[in-house]
XYZ file of C-alpha atoms in Angstrom:
674
model
C 0.000 0.000 0.000
C 1.402 3.396 -0.935
C 1.225 5.762 2.017
C -0.104 9.244 1.443
C 3.153 10.893 2.444
C 5.383 8.718 0.281
C 2.906 8.701 -2.582
C 2.639 12.477 -2.574
C 6.407 12.873 -2.438
C 6.791 10.630 -5.478
C 4.274 12.666 -7.415
C 5.733 15.984 -6.286
C 9.004 14.957 -7.932
C 7.210 14.717 -11.290
C 3.928 16.649 -11.067
C 2.548 14.626 -13.920
C -0.484 16.791 -14.278
C 1.186 20.201 -14.520
C 0.787 21.381 -18.081
C 2.858 24.531 -17.834
C 6.185 22.891 -18.758
C 7.221 20.421 -21.443
C 8.985 17.314 -20.218
C 10.487 16.491 -23.620
C 12.690 18.487 -25.929
C 11.500 19.153 -29.505
C 12.422 16.504 -32.030
C 14.593 17.392 -34.996
C 12.488 17.941 -38.070
C 13.486 16.510 -41.459
C 12.535 17.427 -44.968
C 9.173 16.236 -46.159
C 9.910 14.799 -49.591
C 8.399 11.446 -50.356
C 11.682 9.895 -51.348
C 13.814 11.583 -48.701
C 15.067 9.892 -45.588
C 12.768 10.205 -42.585
C 14.356 9.533 -39.216
C 12.735 7.590 -36.416
C 10.407 9.841 -34.482
C 9.854 12.458 -37.152
C 6.576 13.157 -38.931
C 6.078 14.021 -42.569
C 3.508 16.447 -43.857
C 1.844 13.815 -45.995
C -1.877 13.327 -45.887
C -2.701 16.973 -45.372
C -4.175 17.614 -48.772
C -7.643 19.067 -48.761
C -8.859 16.115 -50.820
C -7.744 13.563 -48.228
C -9.030 15.629 -45.344
C -12.457 15.804 -46.992
C -12.540 12.077 -47.762
C -11.311 11.128 -44.267
C -13.784 13.412 -42.474
C -16.659 12.140 -44.644
C -15.768 8.500 -43.925
C -15.608 9.094 -40.174
C -18.887 10.994 -40.201
C -20.648 8.155 -42.014
C -19.239 5.529 -39.689
C -20.381 7.421 -36.570
C -23.938 8.145 -37.696
C -26.619 6.127 -35.876
C -27.753 4.410 -39.095
C -24.254 3.528 -40.305
C -23.725 -0.010 -41.529
C -21.844 -2.075 -38.946
C -18.947 -4.337 -39.779
C -19.941 -7.975 -39.537
C -19.007 -9.634 -36.252
C -17.361 -12.621 -37.901
C -14.992 -10.558 -40.035
C -14.113 -8.439 -37.013
C -13.258 -11.453 -34.857
C -11.251 -13.110 -37.621
C -9.155 -10.008 -38.127
C -8.810 -9.283 -34.420
C -7.386 -12.743 -33.805
C -4.258 -11.625 -35.675
C -4.311 -7.958 -34.764
C -0.631 -7.151 -34.857
C 0.713 -10.288 -36.524
C 1.127 -10.549 -40.275
C -0.193 -13.865 -41.505
C 2.417 -16.135 -43.089
C 0.039 -17.229 -45.811
C 1.877 -16.886 -49.169
C -1.348 -16.354 -51.053
C -2.263 -13.451 -48.737
C 1.138 -11.879 -49.122
C 0.950 -12.179 -52.912
C -2.508 -10.637 -52.969
C -1.789 -6.970 -53.612
C -5.151 -5.973 -52.137
C -4.540 -7.691 -48.779
C -3.371 -5.932 -45.637
C -0.637 -8.561 -45.326
C 0.845 -7.542 -48.677
C 0.695 -3.891 -47.693
C 2.411 -4.448 -44.338
C 5.251 -6.372 -46.019
C 5.694 -3.793 -48.757
C 8.398 -1.128 -48.883
C 8.178 2.087 -46.962
C 7.922 4.044 -50.220
C 4.890 1.961 -51.201
C 3.270 2.545 -47.800
C 3.751 6.288 -48.084
C 2.134 6.332 -51.510
C -0.841 4.107 -50.669
C -1.700 4.485 -46.982
C -4.461 7.012 -47.579
C -6.588 4.689 -49.692
C -5.759 1.638 -47.570
C -6.738 3.440 -44.367
C -10.040 4.742 -45.723
C -11.000 1.339 -47.150
C -10.149 -0.339 -43.814
C -12.211 2.250 -41.994
C -15.219 1.410 -44.154
C -14.838 -2.348 -44.547
C -12.493 -3.876 -41.950
C -11.709 -1.592 -38.987
C -9.334 -4.069 -37.233
C -6.910 -3.636 -40.137
C -6.441 -0.051 -38.974
C -4.403 -1.392 -36.047
C -2.074 -3.191 -38.449
C -1.583 0.013 -40.396
C -0.864 1.950 -37.207
C 1.525 -0.756 -36.043
C 3.365 -0.738 -39.373
C 3.656 3.021 -39.065
C 5.322 2.704 -35.659
C 7.643 -0.129 -36.643
C 8.960 1.409 -39.875
C 12.232 3.329 -40.166
C 10.247 6.538 -39.778
C 6.638 7.292 -39.024
C 4.598 8.524 -41.952
C 1.047 8.938 -40.642
C 0.067 12.444 -39.497
C -0.743 12.806 -35.809
C -4.281 13.916 -36.563
C -4.958 10.730 -38.531
C -3.495 8.539 -35.795
C -5.617 10.370 -33.230
C -8.796 9.855 -35.294
C -7.989 6.154 -35.765
C -7.382 5.530 -32.064
C -10.495 7.434 -31.013
C -12.561 5.490 -33.542
C -11.180 2.080 -32.461
C -11.796 2.840 -28.800
C -15.351 3.919 -29.590
C -15.878 0.800 -31.704
C -14.385 -1.910 -29.464
C -14.065 -0.669 -25.866
C -17.614 0.501 -25.159
C -19.567 -1.509 -22.608
C -21.967 -2.659 -25.319
C -19.198 -3.783 -27.690
C -16.383 -4.946 -25.396
C -16.168 -8.743 -25.576
C -12.498 -9.694 -25.147
C -9.284 -8.393 -23.585
C -7.621 -9.010 -26.972
C -9.281 -5.851 -28.269
C -8.050 -3.782 -25.363
C -4.500 -5.167 -25.302
C -3.993 -4.455 -29.001
C -5.390 -0.930 -28.871
C -3.538 -0.164 -25.632
C -0.127 -1.107 -27.085
C -0.625 1.111 -30.106
C -1.879 4.011 -27.965
C 1.050 4.072 -25.520
C 3.599 3.691 -28.321
C 1.955 6.413 -30.373
C 1.854 8.777 -27.401
C 5.571 8.195 -26.895
C 6.533 8.863 -30.523
C 4.117 11.671 -31.401
C 5.296 14.148 -28.801
C 6.112 17.188 -30.917
C 3.777 20.145 -30.479
C 2.629 20.159 -34.077
C 1.983 16.435 -34.182
C 0.927 15.478 -30.620
C -2.022 13.120 -30.328
C -4.915 14.762 -28.527
C -6.999 11.736 -27.607
C -10.685 12.303 -26.968
C -11.700 12.306 -23.308
C -13.972 9.356 -24.038
C -11.015 7.386 -25.398
C -8.979 8.121 -22.273
C -11.878 6.979 -20.089
C -12.473 3.788 -22.068
C -8.816 2.801 -22.004
C -8.465 3.603 -18.289
C -11.534 1.521 -17.520
C -9.873 -1.689 -18.740
C -6.332 -1.024 -17.415
C -4.775 -2.939 -14.575
C -2.633 -0.994 -12.101
C 0.635 -1.100 -14.066
C -1.072 -0.358 -17.369
C -2.916 2.612 -15.894
C 0.254 4.118 -14.407
C 2.107 3.775 -17.723
C -0.826 5.214 -19.681
C -1.054 8.236 -17.389
C 2.697 8.774 -17.632
C 2.534 8.810 -21.458
C -0.408 11.209 -21.370
C 1.494 13.537 -19.100
C 4.630 13.492 -21.243
C 2.541 14.343 -24.277
C 1.008 17.270 -22.320
C -2.460 15.786 -22.765
C -5.427 17.688 -21.376
C -7.403 15.673 -18.824
C -10.884 17.006 -18.189
C -12.305 16.997 -14.665
C -14.970 14.427 -15.614
C -12.257 12.154 -17.019
C -10.207 12.537 -13.839
C -13.249 11.534 -11.807
C -13.366 8.286 -13.807
C -9.666 7.574 -13.309
C -9.107 8.600 -9.690
C -11.381 5.934 -8.136
C -9.408 3.264 -10.013
C -6.179 4.677 -8.628
C -7.663 4.477 -5.126
C -8.794 0.915 -5.812
C -5.234 0.030 -6.837
C -3.784 1.708 -3.741
C -2.216 4.593 -5.682
C -3.481 7.245 -3.286
C -0.695 9.711 -4.030
C -1.415 9.751 -7.750
C -5.133 10.156 -7.158
C -4.469 13.143 -4.910
C -2.110 14.655 -7.472
C -4.812 14.454 -10.140
C -7.198 16.098 -7.693
C -4.771 18.907 -6.873
C -4.273 19.838 -10.512
C -7.931 20.233 -11.317
C -9.061 23.761 -12.185
C -9.695 25.580 -8.877
C -13.329 26.267 -9.710
C -13.967 22.549 -10.258
C -12.919 21.732 -6.701
C -16.232 23.234 -5.569
C -18.317 20.869 -7.708
C -20.512 18.379 -5.864
C -19.191 15.463 -7.925
C -15.615 16.322 -6.939
C -16.618 16.459 -3.284
C -18.357 13.109 -3.679
C -15.037 11.628 -4.803
C -13.433 13.118 -1.703
C -16.142 11.452 0.386
C -15.466 8.074 -1.217
C -11.735 8.556 -0.738
C -12.162 9.385 2.947
C -14.465 6.365 3.457
C -12.367 3.907 1.440
C -11.662 0.775 3.499
C -7.948 0.592 2.763
C -5.842 -2.218 4.210
C -3.444 -0.184 6.319
C -2.387 -0.417 9.937
C -3.650 3.034 10.982
C -6.611 3.853 8.766
C -7.631 6.978 10.675
C -4.153 8.469 10.398
C -4.135 7.798 6.677
C -7.561 9.403 6.315
C -6.354 12.415 8.301
C -3.371 12.849 5.974
C -5.645 12.533 2.955
C -7.997 15.133 4.425
C -5.116 17.539 5.039
C -3.984 17.156 1.430
C -7.518 17.687 0.125
C -7.920 20.893 2.108
C -4.503 22.152 1.032
C -5.446 21.447 -2.582
C -8.224 23.986 -2.251
C -11.270 21.801 -1.652
C -13.765 23.592 0.571
C -16.026 20.977 2.152
C -19.740 21.066 1.510
C -22.208 19.753 4.063
C -21.888 16.138 2.943
C -18.093 16.112 3.066
C -18.116 17.861 6.449
C -20.375 15.101 7.794
C -17.901 12.448 6.641
C -15.061 14.275 8.413
C -17.104 14.191 11.638
C -18.044 10.545 11.143
C -14.442 9.405 10.584
C -13.272 11.216 13.710
C -16.056 9.773 15.866
C -15.573 6.227 14.617
C -11.905 6.505 15.575
C -12.807 7.805 19.036
C -11.410 11.268 18.299
C -14.395 13.090 19.752
C -12.646 16.424 20.192
C -11.782 16.589 16.472
C -15.339 15.626 15.560
C -16.878 18.425 17.602
C -14.240 20.929 16.495
C -15.011 20.056 12.859
C -18.699 20.517 13.586
C -18.046 23.963 15.069
C -15.850 25.041 12.139
C -18.471 23.885 9.646
C -21.140 25.968 11.381
C -18.840 28.990 11.473
C -18.375 28.637 7.694
C -22.101 28.743 7.068
C -22.786 25.010 6.703
C -26.182 24.342 8.256
C -26.285 21.022 10.187
C -28.681 18.381 8.908
C -29.920 15.055 10.253
C -26.821 13.281 8.919
C -24.636 15.731 10.868
C -26.237 14.830 14.175
C -26.242 11.143 13.303
C -22.481 11.370 12.692
C -22.001 13.145 16.034
C -23.913 10.371 17.816
C -21.509 7.759 16.424
C -19.108 8.993 19.076
C -21.255 7.423 21.799
C -19.418 4.099 22.141
C -19.645 3.534 25.877
C -21.690 4.288 29.007
C -21.532 7.662 30.754
C -21.843 9.638 27.507
C -25.143 11.227 28.474
C -23.797 14.769 28.146
C -22.974 14.220 24.453
C -26.408 12.770 23.785
C -28.179 15.604 25.571
C -26.190 18.179 23.603
C -27.079 16.564 20.271
C -30.701 16.237 21.346
C -30.894 19.925 22.263
C -29.264 21.208 19.060
C -31.126 18.846 16.736
C -34.419 19.833 18.298
C -33.660 23.559 18.017
C -32.588 23.190 14.361
C -35.771 21.327 13.501
C -33.837 18.312 12.202
C -35.180 15.968 14.852
C -38.820 16.360 13.868
C -38.038 15.620 10.212
C -35.919 12.473 10.493
C -37.136 9.181 11.945
C -33.639 7.786 11.454
C -32.167 10.494 13.670
C -34.802 9.770 16.321
C -33.730 6.129 16.367
C -30.033 7.051 16.544
C -30.803 9.244 19.545
C -32.690 6.433 21.264
C -29.818 4.028 20.604
C -27.253 6.522 21.889
C -29.344 6.978 25.045
C -29.495 3.204 25.448
C -25.703 2.879 25.093
C -24.921 5.824 27.345
C -27.099 4.336 30.138
C -26.025 0.711 29.700
C -23.792 0.448 32.768
C -23.795 -2.570 35.050
C -26.098 -0.928 37.568
C -28.677 0.276 35.055
C -31.704 -1.939 35.620
C -34.253 0.421 34.081
C -33.318 0.898 30.406
C -36.975 0.859 29.335
C -37.999 3.515 31.852
C -35.111 5.700 30.679
C -36.043 5.409 26.991
C -39.831 5.539 27.166
C -40.197 9.336 27.709
C -38.123 10.016 24.578
C -39.907 7.283 22.626
C -43.237 8.900 23.467
C -41.965 12.244 22.150
C -40.773 10.738 18.879
C -43.129 7.954 17.862
C -46.671 6.670 17.934
C -46.989 4.228 20.844
C -49.781 2.205 19.242
C -47.460 -0.744 18.338
C -46.428 -0.934 22.014
C -50.097 -1.045 22.974
C -50.723 -3.817 20.447
C -47.872 -5.798 21.996
C -49.395 -5.291 25.444
C -46.381 -3.398 26.792
C -48.366 -0.180 27.261
C -52.064 -0.103 28.060
C -54.177 2.515 26.316
C -55.248 5.455 28.454
C -57.771 6.737 25.936
C -56.084 10.159 25.725
C -56.722 12.368 22.723
C -53.051 12.308 21.700
C -53.081 8.532 21.431
C -56.346 8.479 19.565
C -55.271 11.079 17.037
C -51.952 9.352 16.372
C -50.173 12.658 15.873
C -46.698 11.093 16.140
C -44.906 9.372 13.279
C -44.911 5.600 13.001
C -41.702 4.237 14.516
C -39.029 2.709 12.351
C -38.690 -1.002 12.953
C -35.252 -0.544 14.574
C -36.736 1.828 17.170
C -39.543 -0.605 17.979
C -37.029 -3.430 18.328
C -34.856 -1.344 20.641
C -37.663 -0.311 22.986
C -38.888 -3.930 23.088
C -35.371 -5.098 23.977
C -35.162 -2.508 26.761
C -38.529 -3.666 28.118
C -37.445 -7.321 28.108
C -34.285 -6.430 30.037
C -36.229 -4.471 32.648
C -39.253 -6.751 33.012
C -38.939 -9.733 35.338
C -42.598 -10.698 35.331
C -42.624 -14.041 33.517
C -46.347 -13.901 32.830
C -46.087 -10.466 31.179
C -43.121 -11.556 29.081
C -45.032 -14.626 27.953
C -48.111 -12.542 27.120
C -46.066 -10.095 25.064
C -44.388 -12.957 23.197
C -47.774 -14.424 22.320
C -48.907 -11.084 20.954
C -45.656 -10.786 19.021
C -46.245 -14.230 17.477
C -49.835 -13.347 16.642
C -49.016 -10.065 14.916
C -46.177 -11.721 13.016
C -48.513 -14.445 11.748
C -51.127 -11.848 10.820
C -48.629 -9.704 8.926
C -48.696 -6.592 11.077
C -47.181 -3.805 8.982
C -44.493 -3.038 11.575
C -44.329 -5.768 14.221
C -43.996 -8.521 11.613
C -40.799 -6.900 10.329
C -39.126 -7.674 13.656
C -39.184 -11.368 12.745
C -37.112 -10.785 9.616
C -33.939 -10.611 11.719
C -32.926 -12.788 14.642
C -32.468 -9.934 17.166
C -35.978 -9.866 18.667
C -36.242 -13.655 18.924
C -32.823 -13.752 20.608
C -33.987 -11.118 23.106
C -37.055 -13.217 24.006
C -34.824 -16.296 24.379
C -32.611 -14.425 26.838
C -35.664 -13.258 28.785
C -37.202 -16.728 29.028
C -33.821 -18.201 29.936
C -33.555 -16.136 33.108
C -35.981 -18.313 35.081
C -36.097 -22.109 35.484
C -39.891 -21.824 35.161
C -39.703 -20.450 31.618
C -36.425 -21.863 30.288
C -38.319 -24.542 28.349
C -40.111 -21.789 26.367
C -36.745 -20.914 24.834
C -37.131 -23.999 22.647
C -40.535 -22.728 21.493
C -38.928 -19.464 20.343
C -36.321 -21.374 18.336
C -39.015 -23.641 16.921
C -40.976 -20.576 15.765
C -37.856 -19.259 14.018
C -37.556 -22.484 12.042
C -41.037 -22.157 10.543
C -41.786 -20.615 7.182
C -45.008 -18.935 8.183
C -48.235 -18.545 6.222
C -49.448 -15.069 7.171
C -52.557 -13.067 6.399
C -52.248 -10.254 3.887
C -54.812 -8.114 5.703
C -54.378 -6.858 9.259
C -56.859 -7.937 11.903
C -55.384 -7.328 15.324
C -57.501 -9.433 17.656
C -55.776 -9.891 21.036
C -54.521 -13.500 21.134
C -54.657 -15.942 23.987
C -51.495 -17.401 25.539
C -52.551 -21.018 25.199
C -50.335 -21.734 22.184
C -47.104 -21.918 24.181
C -46.366 -25.151 25.935
C -46.024 -25.050 29.730
C -44.363 -28.439 29.993
C -41.543 -28.911 32.484
C -39.308 -30.835 30.046
C -36.628 -29.023 28.019
C -38.591 -29.255 24.752
C -35.468 -29.890 22.644
C -37.128 -32.792 20.855
C -39.795 -30.374 19.567
C -37.266 -28.312 17.611
C -37.826 -29.529 14.059
C -37.517 -27.375 10.965
C -40.789 -26.980 9.091
C -39.839 -27.500 5.429
C -43.378 -28.023 4.142
C -43.677 -24.399 3.035
C -40.210 -23.826 1.604
C -41.180 -24.405 -2.038
C -44.623 -22.803 -2.229
C -43.679 -19.290 -3.271
C -45.511 -19.663 -6.590
C -48.673 -21.195 -5.120
C -51.823 -19.051 -5.058
C -52.698 -18.732 -1.359
C -55.577 -16.282 -1.718
C -55.587 -13.866 1.223
C -52.419 -15.420 2.647
C -48.737 -15.335 1.729
C -45.450 -16.906 2.752
C -43.230 -15.034 5.215
C -39.728 -16.418 5.566
C -38.521 -15.312 8.984
C -34.942 -15.258 10.243
C -33.479 -18.654 11.101
C -31.485 -19.274 14.288
C -27.845 -18.263 13.975
C -24.842 -19.213 16.117
C -25.753 -16.503 18.618
C -29.281 -17.912 18.973
C -28.007 -21.428 19.686
C -25.401 -20.065 22.107
C -28.098 -18.171 24.030
C -30.230 -21.329 24.182
C -27.297 -23.430 25.384
C -26.371 -20.833 28.020
C -29.950 -20.838 29.335
C -29.803 -24.590 29.973
C -26.286 -24.414 31.432
C -27.386 -21.606 33.768
C -30.094 -23.869 35.191
C -27.789 -26.926 35.235
C -29.636 -28.771 32.494
C -26.467 -30.118 30.856
C -28.170 -32.910 28.952
C -30.311 -30.295 27.213
C -27.204 -28.171 26.565
C -25.444 -31.113 24.895
C -28.565 -31.682 22.784
C -28.315 -28.077 21.583
C -24.766 -28.779 20.391
C -25.999 -31.814 18.504
C -28.770 -29.760 16.874
C -26.260 -27.130 15.793
C -24.058 -29.728 14.126
C -27.082 -31.337 12.476
C -27.948 -27.959 10.936
C -24.381 -27.392 9.754
C -23.629 -24.590 12.234
C -20.353 -24.810 14.115
C -20.224 -23.641 17.748
C -17.927 -20.668 18.295
C -15.753 -19.934 21.308
C -18.675 -18.126 23.005
C -20.758 -21.310 22.785
C -17.991 -23.457 24.271
C -17.181 -20.920 26.994
C -20.805 -21.051 28.168
C -20.650 -24.835 28.467
C -17.190 -24.745 30.065
C -18.305 -22.184 32.639
C -21.225 -24.397 33.664
C -19.080 -27.502 34.108
C -16.482 -25.474 36.020
C -19.124 -24.083 38.350
C -20.134 -27.684 39.206
C -16.481 -28.807 39.457
C -17.349 -31.429 36.816
C -13.822 -32.386 35.703
C -14.800 -34.862 32.974
C -17.125 -32.219 31.513
C -14.387 -29.575 31.680
C -11.816 -31.831 30.008
C -14.277 -32.952 27.328
C -15.169 -29.347 26.514
C -11.509 -28.264 26.302
C -10.750 -31.201 24.006
C -13.616 -30.225 21.708
C -12.362 -26.618 21.622
C -8.954 -27.887 20.533
C -10.463 -30.208 17.944
C -12.439 -27.287 16.488
C -9.215 -25.306 16.118
C -10.572 -22.378 18.132
C -8.362 -20.005 20.096
C -9.257 -19.557 23.747
C -9.869 -16.067 25.142
C -10.193 -14.245 28.464
C -13.636 -15.760 29.058
C -12.139 -19.241 28.757
C -9.626 -18.291 31.435
C -12.383 -16.866 33.655
C -14.350 -20.110 33.310
C -11.351 -22.240 34.288
C -10.682 -19.900 37.216
C -13.873 -21.284 38.785
C -12.105 -24.624 39.369
C -11.275 -24.949 43.053
C -8.969 -28.004 43.097
C -6.699 -27.422 40.106
C -4.296 -30.189 41.137
C -7.133 -32.698 40.954
C -8.096 -31.327 37.528
C -4.528 -31.825 36.255
C -4.440 -35.336 37.737
C -7.706 -36.228 36.021
C -6.382 -34.787 32.760
C -3.207 -36.906 33.013
C -5.237 -40.043 33.773
C -7.451 -39.419 30.754
C -4.395 -38.834 28.575
C -2.767 -42.072 29.745
C -6.048 -43.916 29.181
C -6.195 -42.586 25.620
C -2.617 -43.764 25.028
C -3.422 -47.225 26.378
C -6.548 -47.412 24.227
C -4.525 -46.441 21.153
C -1.861 -49.050 21.911
C -4.561 -51.665 22.387
C -6.147 -50.830 19.032
C -2.776 -51.041 17.292
C -2.056 -54.406 18.924
C -5.408 -55.794 17.813
C -4.821 -54.506 14.304
C -1.481 -56.372 14.090
C -3.016 -59.747 14.971
């Protein structure tokens, strides 16, 4: 990866994009007689007659009209297969009308006949143009005028490198070689090749990193003009290839007025958000930002938001707020995205002051009332800032803000809040909550509520509204987060731990749901109240997996989120917590049956339970399975093992098991040798 500092230094030594100075000295001109000697690198004045110019311009115009006859695909492919190689077919070489004969002919013959050959190739067999251009470059002296070469290259790029016509890298490789060689040779002022901006873009699009660097170097040496729009096509590729310094150099040498364009600032945004593989990404982004500002870019609102976001994500809160202040001082009015970026700095508890400040300013600016997304971000920041160990009332802390922001009707339909019949509730003057906000307030309620009957009643209502396709509540089932939260809640008590299996079972069903919404309060009789663990009831319902094209009338299929590794780990932990280790081992078996591998969190939960019981065989078995899975232990593994009281006895048991395994292996080998 090229660092910004080193990359910029490399470019500063060359300043490829400065057009004020010529990097090459003028070539020596020679006389222009047909029979005279023409040295390598010089250009004759042939082909400048008015007659040829008229014929050439007419041919190009006809080719580029929408109704122009296209060259047949078969003839194009046949010729392209030997783009720069003269066929060794004697009959072709003897045929005076063939391109092969022309390429093998004398230089004098080429000079006398290239005009007609080029125009006929343009009309009938465009790939032959590349052979003519190649012969021009390989002869003892070039003979095609720069303007003609430019027109040929622009035409070939238009014909073969467009998205609709590009079919093979052979086309690009052939055109690319001729372009870079022509740019190198035609470097005199009067004969330089001014490629169209479209041609530069098309060639850059198909270049790999090395090809692009070489192409840009040749353009610079030929003092080529690179339009801002063309630069905006090239610079993202340079960033993709890790050539940050070159991309910044192209940016710096844009016309000053173009640096204020929104599309230029959008490139700066993408550059500052690029996920580059470097050790210190924030430092790199800071260096890039400094270069951008020094180049003359004056951030608009969108770019200023990205500067704030990068600083907050890196934990540099002081820079984020200082950037926010500077932006306001420069007349940039904060928007919802500004405050959302500021809230990204709330990574840990005890950040209430930051949240309150954002809440105050966003409310005064009127941004809060216009953005449901910002309302959710505020709720989440409040949740994080109050999520300390001693916070047992997250729902009570969030509810006053939730009431200010959103309609509480979905909470009433879940049975979390009971209707008071107030006019505000009846009128529904608040906006409908986004699904993330509803999920967050439900999670906070589940953490705070310890009434098993209420939790069960809310879960039944959640199931009912999901099955009846509630416009908002049903969306909660499309991710695993809400189901996982219910599993945690039911797993707190030995009286409800068996209901955890019902939650997982519900996740495994492809549900048939009603298209209309009829919200009749459900009963709670659907959930089993059995005292067994219910693991045997967890069976995936595959009967509805292939019915997406079946006419179901007023019903439809809803595919809800399946259990993930976190879900199974929560379920296993619930059984371990209540010392139901047989059920916990069954969960592991179910995971493996479904092709999901336990992670270190899963194993740590099981290990902690065995350690709490001083169950040495269970501890050793779990550690062996961790090793077999190739997982690295972590601090939670160490904390689990720290629960072991008699460590000497654990080591003795481990040694006995190891010796037993050795004896068993020796016995198997002895039996095998009989």
